[in-house]
Short mmCIF file of C-alpha atoms in Angstrom, two decimals:
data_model
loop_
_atom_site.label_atom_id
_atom_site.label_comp_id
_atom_site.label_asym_id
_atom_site.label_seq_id
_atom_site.Cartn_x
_atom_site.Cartn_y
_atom_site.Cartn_z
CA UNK A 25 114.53 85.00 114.22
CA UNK A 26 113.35 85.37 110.24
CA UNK A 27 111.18 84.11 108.05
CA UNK A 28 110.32 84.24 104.32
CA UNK A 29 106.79 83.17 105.37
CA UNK A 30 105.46 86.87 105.14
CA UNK A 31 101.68 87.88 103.44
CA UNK A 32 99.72 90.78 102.95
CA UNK A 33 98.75 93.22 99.96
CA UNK A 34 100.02 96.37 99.17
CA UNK A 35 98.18 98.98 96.61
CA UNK A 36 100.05 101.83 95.38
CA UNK A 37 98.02 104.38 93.67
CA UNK A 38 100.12 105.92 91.15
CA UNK A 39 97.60 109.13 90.04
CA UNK A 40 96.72 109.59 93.88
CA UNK A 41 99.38 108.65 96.29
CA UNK A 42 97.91 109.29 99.15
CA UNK A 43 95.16 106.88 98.12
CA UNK A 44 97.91 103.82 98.50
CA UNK A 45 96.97 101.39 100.91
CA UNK A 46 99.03 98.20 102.90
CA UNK A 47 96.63 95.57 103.74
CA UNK A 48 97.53 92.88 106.60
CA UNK A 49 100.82 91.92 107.17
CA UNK A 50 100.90 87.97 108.25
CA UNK A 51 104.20 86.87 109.77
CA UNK A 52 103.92 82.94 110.18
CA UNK A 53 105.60 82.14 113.80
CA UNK A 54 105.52 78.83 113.43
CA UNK A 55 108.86 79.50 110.56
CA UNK A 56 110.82 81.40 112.31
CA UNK A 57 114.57 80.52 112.38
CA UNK A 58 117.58 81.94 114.21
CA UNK A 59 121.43 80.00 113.90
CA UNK A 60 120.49 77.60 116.73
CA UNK A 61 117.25 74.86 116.72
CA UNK A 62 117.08 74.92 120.46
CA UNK A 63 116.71 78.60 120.35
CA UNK A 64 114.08 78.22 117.28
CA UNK A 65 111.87 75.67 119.38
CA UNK A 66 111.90 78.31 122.38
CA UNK A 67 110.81 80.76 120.70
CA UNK A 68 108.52 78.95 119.03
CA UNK A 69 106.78 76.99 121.69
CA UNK A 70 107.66 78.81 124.89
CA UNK A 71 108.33 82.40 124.06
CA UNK A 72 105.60 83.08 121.21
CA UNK A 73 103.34 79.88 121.65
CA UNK A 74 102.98 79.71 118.13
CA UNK A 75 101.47 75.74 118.15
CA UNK A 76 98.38 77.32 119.65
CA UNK A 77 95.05 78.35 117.12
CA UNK A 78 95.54 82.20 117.33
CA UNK A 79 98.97 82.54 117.69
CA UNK A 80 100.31 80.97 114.63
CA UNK A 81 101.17 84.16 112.85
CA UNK A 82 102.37 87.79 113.94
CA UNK A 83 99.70 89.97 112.53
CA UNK A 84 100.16 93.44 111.89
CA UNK A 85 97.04 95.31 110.79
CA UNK A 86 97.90 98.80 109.21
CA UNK A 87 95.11 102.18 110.27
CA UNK A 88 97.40 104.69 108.38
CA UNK A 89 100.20 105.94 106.82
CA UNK A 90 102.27 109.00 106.73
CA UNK A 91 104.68 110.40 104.58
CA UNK A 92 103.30 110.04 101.08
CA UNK A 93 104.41 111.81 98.60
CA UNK A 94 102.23 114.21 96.34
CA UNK A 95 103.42 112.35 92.99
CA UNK A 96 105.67 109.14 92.96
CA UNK A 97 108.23 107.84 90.50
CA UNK A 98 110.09 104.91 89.66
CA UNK A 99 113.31 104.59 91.80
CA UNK A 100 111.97 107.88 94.35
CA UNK A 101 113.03 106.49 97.91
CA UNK A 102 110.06 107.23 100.12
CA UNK A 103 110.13 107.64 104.06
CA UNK A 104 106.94 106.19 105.40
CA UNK A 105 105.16 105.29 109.03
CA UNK A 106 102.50 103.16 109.42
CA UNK A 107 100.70 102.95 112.18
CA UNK A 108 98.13 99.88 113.04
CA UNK A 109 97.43 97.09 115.41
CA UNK A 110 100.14 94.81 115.94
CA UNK A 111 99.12 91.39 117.35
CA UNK A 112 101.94 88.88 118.93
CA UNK A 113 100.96 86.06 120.94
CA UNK A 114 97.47 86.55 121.55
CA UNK A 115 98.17 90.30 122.47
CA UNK A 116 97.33 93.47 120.32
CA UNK A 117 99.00 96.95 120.48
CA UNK A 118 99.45 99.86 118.35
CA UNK A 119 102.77 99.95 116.86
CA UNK A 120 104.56 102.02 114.12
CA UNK A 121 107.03 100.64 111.45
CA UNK A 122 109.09 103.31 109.96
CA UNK A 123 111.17 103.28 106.70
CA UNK A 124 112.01 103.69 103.05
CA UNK A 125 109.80 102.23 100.38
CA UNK A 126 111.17 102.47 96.65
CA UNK A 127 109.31 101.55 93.48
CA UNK A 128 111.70 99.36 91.35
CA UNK A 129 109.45 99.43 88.52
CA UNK A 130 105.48 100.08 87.74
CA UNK A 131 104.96 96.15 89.24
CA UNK A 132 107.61 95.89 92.34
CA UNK A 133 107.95 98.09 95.36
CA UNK A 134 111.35 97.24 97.53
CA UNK A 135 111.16 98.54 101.48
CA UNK A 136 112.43 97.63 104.67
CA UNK A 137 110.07 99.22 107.54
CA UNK A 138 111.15 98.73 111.43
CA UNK A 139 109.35 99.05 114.80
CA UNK A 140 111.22 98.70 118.63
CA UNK A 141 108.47 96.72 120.97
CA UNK A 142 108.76 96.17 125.01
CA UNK A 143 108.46 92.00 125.22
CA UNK A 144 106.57 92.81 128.75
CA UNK A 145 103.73 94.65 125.97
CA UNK A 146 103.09 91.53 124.67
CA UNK A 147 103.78 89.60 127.69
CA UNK A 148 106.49 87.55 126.06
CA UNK A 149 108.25 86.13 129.11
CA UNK A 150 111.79 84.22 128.07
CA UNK A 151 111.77 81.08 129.92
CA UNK A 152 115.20 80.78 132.54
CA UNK A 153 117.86 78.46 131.10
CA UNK A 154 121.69 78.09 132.75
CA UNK A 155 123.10 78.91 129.65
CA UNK A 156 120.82 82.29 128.48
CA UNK A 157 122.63 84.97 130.24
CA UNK A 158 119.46 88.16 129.59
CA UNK A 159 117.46 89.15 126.62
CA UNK A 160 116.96 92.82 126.37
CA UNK A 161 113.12 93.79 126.89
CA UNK A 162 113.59 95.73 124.16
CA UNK A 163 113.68 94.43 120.57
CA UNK A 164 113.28 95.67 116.71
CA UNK A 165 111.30 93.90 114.20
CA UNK A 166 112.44 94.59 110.76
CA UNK A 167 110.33 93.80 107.46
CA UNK A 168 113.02 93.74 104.67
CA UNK A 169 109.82 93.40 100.88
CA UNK A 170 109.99 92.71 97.80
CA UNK A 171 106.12 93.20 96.96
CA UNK A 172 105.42 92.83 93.21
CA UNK A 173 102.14 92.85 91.14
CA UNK A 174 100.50 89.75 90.87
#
């Protein structure tokens, strides 16, 4: 599924790169949306129980971040892992999102960061239907930003 329902802060430190900072990352669960609304209400209600206090949003909480550059620039494509606490349905592990993060301009930073999770980590069980065939245990979650000075 995807959602536009995405928060969190990000500081880049122009002088001192490796000062920059991403603060957390809240995914709202409750908006995300595939092609089919009987797939959207599964995952939703069944798969990430996001009607219950606690689970409404996928949280990702950042602890560090690699691959900062010495001096940045506008339009310098940076490759960048951060590592932090990644919370899904009640359940907390440490991920990593890899990526590229580009400064468009001294106010907006474009990036699209991605992380492969085991469902059974999380304990995300898909409920058995006729019609669902499998779901890999496997899966990628993607953050495609647009962050921009406020």
């Amino acid at each position: 599924g995807s959602t536009s329902d995405v928060s969190g802060d990000i500081v880049l430190n122009w002088s001192s790169p490796s000062k920059s900072s991403v603060g957390q990352i809240k995914v709202d669960a409750r908006t995300l949306l595939t092609n089919d609304t009987g797939r959207d209400a599964a995952i939703r209600g069944l798969i990430l129980k996001s009607d219950l206090s606690g689970n409404n949003y996928i949280v990702f909480t950042p602890t560090s971040i690699k691959g900062l550059p010495k001096t940045i620039k506008v339009g310098d494509s940076i490759k960048v892992s951060i590592t932090g606490d990644l919370t899904i349905a009640g359940v907390t592990r440490v991920a990593t999102f890899s990526g590229v993060v580009t400064p468009q301009t001294k106010n907006s930073l474009k990036g699209a960061v991605s992380t492969n999770i085991r469902r059974s980590d999380y304990s995300l069980k898909i409920p058995t239907v006729p019609f669902v065939a499998s779901v890999d245990e496997s899966m990628a979650l993607t953050l495609d930003f647009v962050a921009k000075t406020q």
